[in-house]
Amino acid sequence: MLTDVAVLVYEGVEPFELGVLCEAFGMDRTDDGVPLLEFAVCAPRRGPVPTSMGFSLNVEAGLDRAATADLVAVPAMARGGVVPDDVLDTLAAARARGARILSVCTGAFTLGEAGLLDDRECTTHWRHTRELAERYPRARVVPEVLYVDAGQVVTSAGTAAGLDATLHLWRQEYGAGVASAVARRMVVPPQREGGQAQFIARAVPDCDAETLGPLLEWIVTHLREDLDVETLARRSLMSPRTFARRFRAETGVTPHAWVTSQRVLAAEELLERSDRSVEWIAEEVGFGNAATLRHHFSRVRGLSPQQYRRRFAC
């Protein structure tokens, strides 16, 4: 169970990505029913740590603080800098004792220096995925995703994807209800779909383009209905082919994949917060029957609905 988080920093740390980790794991949200975690920012030497933005952080904890952490996290760091040996030793020790390890954005390069990406799938910001693959040829870099959970090691893409990865960890450890509470306080979606391709293809969307936002909101409140491409295309006043192309361009996934993920999320909430049968929940979220719910739920979450309920029920 995740109870203790340590964030490693050294000269050249990017303050915004550090802030992502502080916001995700260091805030007291017990009034929203979120467990309070032990949290610390750690550095090779206590005192001022120069950031990439021309100011310094005063860090009070040394790297020895990370020895008790269930999760050791690395924010974005300067790619060309030398990683201190004691940071590499701390990461190696965390791996040896089975702690989870998380990187945000270019923090993946620090994990690469520590050998933690060898023979693992991983990612980083889309601008640096090729460099990551070239510098660490044993790493299996996946450039088109928001984050990669490779078991013990989780790597995320750019800044916002760091939030996606932290919410993924909250969901894994404490369930969808807690993850949603954290997301609401941060005013972000509890789970985004798609990957980095949607940001690479069109980093700044056309201001006069139609948005699917209202349709996506409608889908979430009408999950019980028939939500095939033809139905959604008619509602959007498009041909099915145009609609499918537009949907993939804006969300990064197919309509079927997006709807399925929303149904799984809704099923999670009902499994946690109600004692309704799996059959009833399957009908309520639009899967139609318990067998279909079990198939999609197990594929996405790695647990059956009943196993998920036993672990996370309120």
Short mmCIF file of C-alpha atoms in Angstrom, two decimals:
data_model
loop_
_atom_site.label_atom_id
_atom_site.label_comp_id
_atom_site.label_asym_id
_atom_site.label_seq_id
_atom_site.Cartn_x
_atom_site.Cartn_y
_atom_site.Cartn_z
CA MET A 1 0.00 0.00 0.00
CA LEU A 2 1.32 3.44 -0.95
CA THR A 3 1.92 5.43 2.25
CA ASP A 4 5.29 7.14 1.81
CA VAL A 5 6.58 9.16 -1.17
CA ALA A 6 10.06 10.60 -1.67
CA VAL A 7 10.94 12.91 -4.58
CA LEU A 8 14.60 13.09 -5.63
CA VAL A 9 15.98 16.41 -6.88
CA TYR A 10 19.43 17.72 -7.76
CA GLU A 11 20.87 20.68 -9.68
CA GLY A 12 18.83 21.49 -12.78
CA VAL A 13 15.44 20.28 -11.54
CA GLU A 14 12.43 21.62 -13.44
CA PRO A 15 10.21 23.33 -10.84
CA PHE A 16 6.90 22.83 -12.64
CA GLU A 17 7.25 19.05 -12.86
CA LEU A 18 8.41 19.00 -9.24
CA GLY A 19 5.21 20.89 -8.43
CA VAL A 20 3.18 18.17 -10.17
CA LEU A 21 4.53 15.58 -7.75
CA CYS A 22 4.06 17.85 -4.73
CA GLU A 23 0.47 18.57 -5.76
CA ALA A 24 -0.35 14.94 -6.45
CA PHE A 25 1.17 13.33 -3.35
CA GLY A 26 2.09 16.04 -0.84
CA MET A 27 -1.25 17.80 -0.26
CA ASP A 28 -3.50 17.06 2.70
CA ARG A 29 -6.86 16.03 1.22
CA THR A 30 -8.16 14.05 4.18
CA ASP A 31 -11.28 16.24 4.23
CA ASP A 32 -12.15 14.65 0.87
CA GLY A 33 -11.51 11.12 2.12
CA VAL A 34 -8.04 10.86 0.59
CA PRO A 35 -5.36 9.15 2.72
CA LEU A 36 -2.58 11.44 3.93
CA LEU A 37 0.80 10.24 2.68
CA GLU A 38 4.21 10.77 4.21
CA PHE A 39 5.94 13.04 1.70
CA ALA A 40 9.37 14.59 1.31
CA VAL A 41 11.57 16.24 -1.30
CA CYS A 42 15.13 14.89 -0.97
CA ALA A 43 18.49 16.05 -2.33
CA PRO A 44 22.10 14.81 -2.18
CA ARG A 45 22.90 17.74 0.11
CA ARG A 46 20.50 19.61 2.36
CA GLY A 47 20.14 23.29 1.54
CA PRO A 48 19.81 25.25 -1.71
CA VAL A 49 19.27 23.28 -4.92
CA PRO A 50 19.51 25.38 -8.13
CA THR A 51 16.58 24.87 -10.51
CA SER A 52 16.47 25.28 -14.28
CA MET A 53 14.63 28.59 -13.87
CA GLY A 54 17.30 30.65 -12.13
CA PHE A 55 16.16 30.27 -8.53
CA SER A 56 16.96 27.73 -5.84
CA LEU A 57 14.90 25.46 -3.63
CA ASN A 58 15.74 24.99 0.03
CA VAL A 59 15.58 21.22 0.53
CA GLU A 60 15.62 20.01 4.13
CA ALA A 61 15.79 16.22 3.61
CA GLY A 62 18.75 14.19 2.44
CA LEU A 63 18.63 11.10 0.26
CA ASP A 64 18.54 8.86 3.33
CA ARG A 65 14.89 9.90 3.68
CA ALA A 66 14.11 7.91 0.51
CA ALA A 67 15.15 4.66 2.17
CA THR A 68 11.67 4.21 3.70
CA ALA A 69 9.60 5.37 0.71
CA ASP A 70 7.10 3.11 -1.04
CA LEU A 71 7.36 5.37 -4.10
CA VAL A 72 10.51 7.18 -5.24
CA ALA A 73 9.78 9.83 -7.88
CA VAL A 74 12.01 11.88 -10.17
CA PRO A 75 10.67 15.08 -11.79
CA ALA A 76 11.95 16.48 -15.09
CA MET A 77 15.69 17.06 -14.97
CA ALA A 78 18.24 18.62 -17.31
CA ARG A 79 19.06 15.94 -19.91
CA GLY A 80 22.68 16.91 -20.40
CA GLY A 81 23.60 17.15 -16.73
CA VAL A 82 25.55 14.60 -14.74
CA VAL A 83 23.39 12.58 -12.37
CA PRO A 84 25.03 12.49 -8.92
CA ASP A 85 26.29 9.05 -7.97
CA ASP A 86 24.36 9.06 -4.71
CA VAL A 87 21.12 9.68 -6.64
CA LEU A 88 21.89 6.66 -8.81
CA ASP A 89 22.67 4.63 -5.68
CA THR A 90 19.37 5.71 -4.10
CA LEU A 91 17.42 4.62 -7.18
CA ALA A 92 19.28 1.29 -7.29
CA ALA A 93 18.49 0.70 -3.61
CA ALA A 94 14.81 1.54 -4.19
CA ARG A 95 14.65 -1.00 -7.02
CA ALA A 96 16.40 -3.65 -4.92
CA ARG A 97 13.91 -3.36 -2.05
CA GLY A 98 10.88 -3.37 -4.37
CA ALA A 99 9.76 0.27 -4.12
CA ARG A 100 7.77 1.72 -7.02
CA ILE A 101 9.69 4.27 -9.09
CA LEU A 102 8.09 7.09 -11.10
CA SER A 103 9.54 9.62 -13.53
CA VAL A 104 7.87 12.72 -14.95
CA CYS A 105 8.87 13.92 -18.42
CA THR A 106 12.68 13.99 -18.81
CA GLY A 107 13.12 12.41 -15.40
CA ALA A 108 13.19 9.23 -17.50
CA PHE A 109 16.78 10.08 -18.46
CA THR A 110 17.75 9.88 -14.78
CA LEU A 111 16.15 6.44 -14.58
CA GLY A 112 18.02 5.48 -17.74
CA GLU A 113 21.34 6.48 -16.17
CA ALA A 114 20.48 4.26 -13.21
CA GLY A 115 19.80 1.30 -15.53
CA LEU A 116 16.15 1.16 -14.54
CA LEU A 117 14.89 1.30 -18.12
CA ASP A 118 16.88 -1.69 -19.37
CA ASP A 119 14.55 -4.24 -21.00
CA ARG A 120 11.48 -2.23 -19.94
CA GLU A 121 8.87 -0.31 -21.87
CA CYS A 122 9.06 3.40 -21.02
CA THR A 123 8.30 6.86 -22.33
CA THR A 124 9.16 10.55 -21.99
CA HIS A 125 8.11 13.82 -23.62
CA TRP A 126 7.50 13.29 -27.33
CA ARG A 127 10.31 15.70 -28.26
CA HIS A 128 12.87 13.50 -26.50
CA THR A 129 11.72 9.92 -27.15
CA ARG A 130 14.25 9.40 -29.96
CA GLU A 131 17.08 10.73 -27.81
CA LEU A 132 16.01 8.45 -24.94
CA ALA A 133 16.08 5.42 -27.25
CA GLU A 134 19.49 6.38 -28.65
CA ARG A 135 21.10 6.99 -25.25
CA TYR A 136 19.66 3.87 -23.65
CA PRO A 137 19.40 1.26 -26.42
CA ARG A 138 18.17 -1.45 -24.04
CA ALA A 139 15.13 0.66 -23.16
CA ARG A 140 11.97 -0.14 -25.10
CA VAL A 141 10.72 3.40 -25.71
CA VAL A 142 7.02 3.80 -26.50
CA PRO A 143 6.66 7.30 -27.98
CA GLU A 144 2.89 7.59 -28.46
CA VAL A 145 1.54 7.12 -24.91
CA LEU A 146 0.87 9.38 -21.93
CA TYR A 147 2.55 7.03 -19.47
CA VAL A 148 3.86 3.48 -19.22
CA ASP A 149 3.32 1.26 -16.20
CA ALA A 150 6.02 -1.39 -16.49
CA GLY A 151 5.30 -2.87 -13.08
CA GLN A 152 7.86 -1.51 -10.65
CA VAL A 153 8.80 1.44 -12.89
CA VAL A 154 6.30 4.01 -14.20
CA THR A 155 7.40 6.65 -16.71
CA SER A 156 5.30 9.54 -18.00
CA ALA A 157 5.41 11.91 -20.92
CA GLY A 158 5.19 15.72 -20.67
CA THR A 159 4.01 17.74 -17.69
CA ALA A 160 0.27 17.00 -17.82
CA ALA A 161 1.00 13.32 -18.43
CA GLY A 162 2.78 13.34 -15.08
CA LEU A 163 -0.60 14.08 -13.51
CA ASP A 164 -2.09 11.19 -15.49
CA ALA A 165 0.56 8.85 -14.10
CA THR A 166 0.09 10.01 -10.50
CA LEU A 167 -3.68 9.54 -10.76
CA HIS A 168 -3.05 6.07 -12.21
CA LEU A 169 -1.02 5.22 -9.10
CA TRP A 170 -3.71 6.61 -6.79
CA ARG A 171 -6.27 4.49 -8.66
CA GLN A 172 -4.12 1.36 -8.41
CA GLU A 173 -3.54 1.76 -4.69
CA TYR A 174 -6.80 3.21 -3.39
CA GLY A 175 -9.41 2.82 -6.14
CA ALA A 176 -11.33 5.05 -8.53
CA GLY A 177 -13.15 7.00 -5.81
CA VAL A 178 -9.96 8.29 -4.21
CA ALA A 179 -8.37 8.97 -7.61
CA SER A 180 -11.45 10.96 -8.64
CA ALA A 181 -11.32 12.97 -5.41
CA VAL A 182 -7.68 13.88 -6.06
CA ALA A 183 -8.50 14.77 -9.67
CA ARG A 184 -11.43 16.98 -8.65
CA ARG A 185 -9.21 18.98 -6.30
CA MET A 186 -6.67 19.43 -9.08
CA VAL A 187 -9.48 20.22 -11.57
CA VAL A 188 -8.30 17.61 -14.10
CA PRO A 189 -9.96 14.51 -15.60
CA PRO A 190 -9.47 11.40 -13.46
CA GLN A 191 -8.33 9.53 -16.57
CA ARG A 192 -7.49 10.92 -20.00
CA GLU A 193 -7.61 8.77 -23.09
CA GLY A 194 -5.33 8.76 -26.10
CA GLY A 195 -1.63 9.40 -26.32
CA GLN A 196 1.01 11.91 -27.27
CA ALA A 197 0.21 11.55 -30.97
CA GLN A 198 -2.74 13.90 -30.56
CA PHE A 199 -0.38 16.62 -29.30
CA ILE A 200 2.34 15.98 -31.88
CA ALA A 201 0.03 16.10 -34.89
CA ARG A 202 -1.51 19.43 -33.94
CA ALA A 203 0.10 21.07 -30.94
CA VAL A 204 -2.14 24.16 -31.27
CA PRO A 205 -5.66 23.21 -32.45
CA ASP A 206 -7.44 25.33 -35.03
CA CYS A 207 -9.54 27.86 -33.19
CA ASP A 208 -12.43 27.51 -35.66
CA ALA A 209 -12.53 23.70 -35.55
CA GLU A 210 -15.58 21.92 -34.21
CA THR A 211 -14.98 20.40 -30.79
CA LEU A 212 -16.32 17.09 -29.61
CA GLY A 213 -16.39 18.27 -26.00
CA PRO A 214 -20.20 18.56 -25.72
CA LEU A 215 -20.64 15.13 -27.31
CA LEU A 216 -18.17 13.54 -24.89
CA GLU A 217 -20.05 15.06 -21.96
CA TRP A 218 -23.31 13.71 -23.37
CA ILE A 219 -21.83 10.22 -23.79
CA VAL A 220 -20.77 10.06 -20.14
CA THR A 221 -24.36 10.71 -19.02
CA HIS A 222 -25.91 8.27 -21.53
CA LEU A 223 -23.71 5.20 -21.20
CA ARG A 224 -26.72 2.85 -21.15
CA GLU A 225 -27.66 3.82 -24.69
CA ASP A 226 -26.45 2.37 -27.98
CA LEU A 227 -23.30 4.36 -28.65
CA ASP A 228 -22.03 2.91 -31.92
CA VAL A 229 -20.31 5.08 -34.52
CA GLU A 230 -23.43 5.47 -36.64
CA THR A 231 -25.48 6.74 -33.69
CA LEU A 232 -22.80 9.17 -32.52
CA ALA A 233 -22.16 10.37 -36.07
CA ARG A 234 -25.86 11.20 -36.55
CA ARG A 235 -25.87 13.14 -33.30
CA SER A 236 -22.80 15.07 -34.49
CA LEU A 237 -24.33 15.67 -37.96
CA MET A 238 -21.44 13.92 -39.69
CA SER A 239 -21.01 10.85 -41.84
CA PRO A 240 -19.71 7.83 -39.90
CA ARG A 241 -16.37 7.98 -41.73
CA THR A 242 -15.87 11.70 -41.08
CA PHE A 243 -16.96 11.31 -37.46
CA ALA A 244 -14.57 8.41 -36.79
CA ARG A 245 -11.68 10.35 -38.33
CA ARG A 246 -12.51 13.52 -36.36
CA PHE A 247 -12.95 11.58 -33.11
CA ARG A 248 -9.57 9.90 -33.43
CA ALA A 249 -7.88 13.20 -34.30
CA GLU A 250 -9.31 14.94 -31.20
CA THR A 251 -9.09 12.14 -28.63
CA GLY A 252 -6.32 9.89 -29.93
CA VAL A 253 -8.48 6.76 -29.78
CA THR A 254 -11.43 5.23 -31.60
CA PRO A 255 -15.02 5.98 -30.47
CA HIS A 256 -15.42 2.36 -29.33
CA ALA A 257 -12.26 2.48 -27.20
CA TRP A 258 -13.26 5.80 -25.60
CA VAL A 259 -16.79 4.65 -24.79
CA THR A 260 -15.51 1.36 -23.38
CA SER A 261 -13.07 3.18 -21.09
CA GLN A 262 -15.83 5.44 -19.78
CA ARG A 263 -18.03 2.42 -19.07
CA VAL A 264 -15.19 0.77 -17.15
CA LEU A 265 -14.70 3.97 -15.11
CA ALA A 266 -18.41 4.12 -14.32
CA ALA A 267 -18.38 0.45 -13.32
CA GLU A 268 -15.46 1.11 -10.97
CA GLU A 269 -17.41 3.81 -9.13
CA LEU A 270 -20.48 1.58 -8.77
CA LEU A 271 -18.42 -1.41 -7.60
CA GLU A 272 -16.82 0.76 -4.92
CA ARG A 273 -19.87 2.69 -3.76
CA SER A 274 -22.79 0.28 -4.10
CA ASP A 275 -23.66 -3.33 -3.34
CA ARG A 276 -25.51 -3.80 -6.63
CA SER A 277 -24.89 -7.03 -8.53
CA VAL A 278 -22.35 -7.19 -11.34
CA GLU A 279 -25.21 -7.96 -13.74
CA TRP A 280 -27.06 -4.77 -12.69
CA ILE A 281 -23.91 -2.67 -13.00
CA ALA A 282 -23.24 -4.10 -16.47
CA GLU A 283 -26.68 -2.98 -17.59
CA GLU A 284 -26.35 0.41 -15.92
CA VAL A 285 -23.06 1.32 -17.62
CA GLY A 286 -24.02 -0.02 -21.04
CA PHE A 287 -22.16 -3.33 -21.28
CA GLY A 288 -25.45 -5.22 -21.41
CA ASN A 289 -24.44 -8.30 -19.44
CA ALA A 290 -21.99 -9.39 -16.77
CA ALA A 291 -19.84 -11.45 -19.14
CA THR A 292 -19.09 -8.44 -21.35
CA LEU A 293 -18.33 -6.30 -18.30
CA ARG A 294 -15.96 -8.95 -16.91
CA HIS A 295 -14.16 -9.21 -20.25
CA HIS A 296 -13.50 -5.48 -20.65
CA PHE A 297 -12.93 -4.81 -16.95
CA SER A 298 -10.36 -7.59 -16.57
CA ARG A 299 -8.54 -6.55 -19.75
CA VAL A 300 -8.26 -2.92 -18.63
CA ARG A 301 -7.74 -3.32 -14.88
CA GLY A 302 -6.19 -6.77 -14.56
CA LEU A 303 -8.81 -7.69 -11.97
CA SER A 304 -12.30 -9.14 -12.22
CA PRO A 305 -15.14 -6.88 -11.07
CA GLN A 306 -15.56 -8.96 -7.90
CA GLN A 307 -11.83 -8.83 -7.14
CA TYR A 308 -11.88 -5.07 -7.64
CA ARG A 309 -14.88 -4.72 -5.31
CA ARG A 310 -13.21 -6.76 -2.57
CA ARG A 311 -10.12 -4.58 -2.77
CA PHE A 312 -11.65 -1.10 -3.06
CA ALA A 313 -15.26 -1.21 -1.80
CA CYS A 314 -16.04 1.68 0.55
#
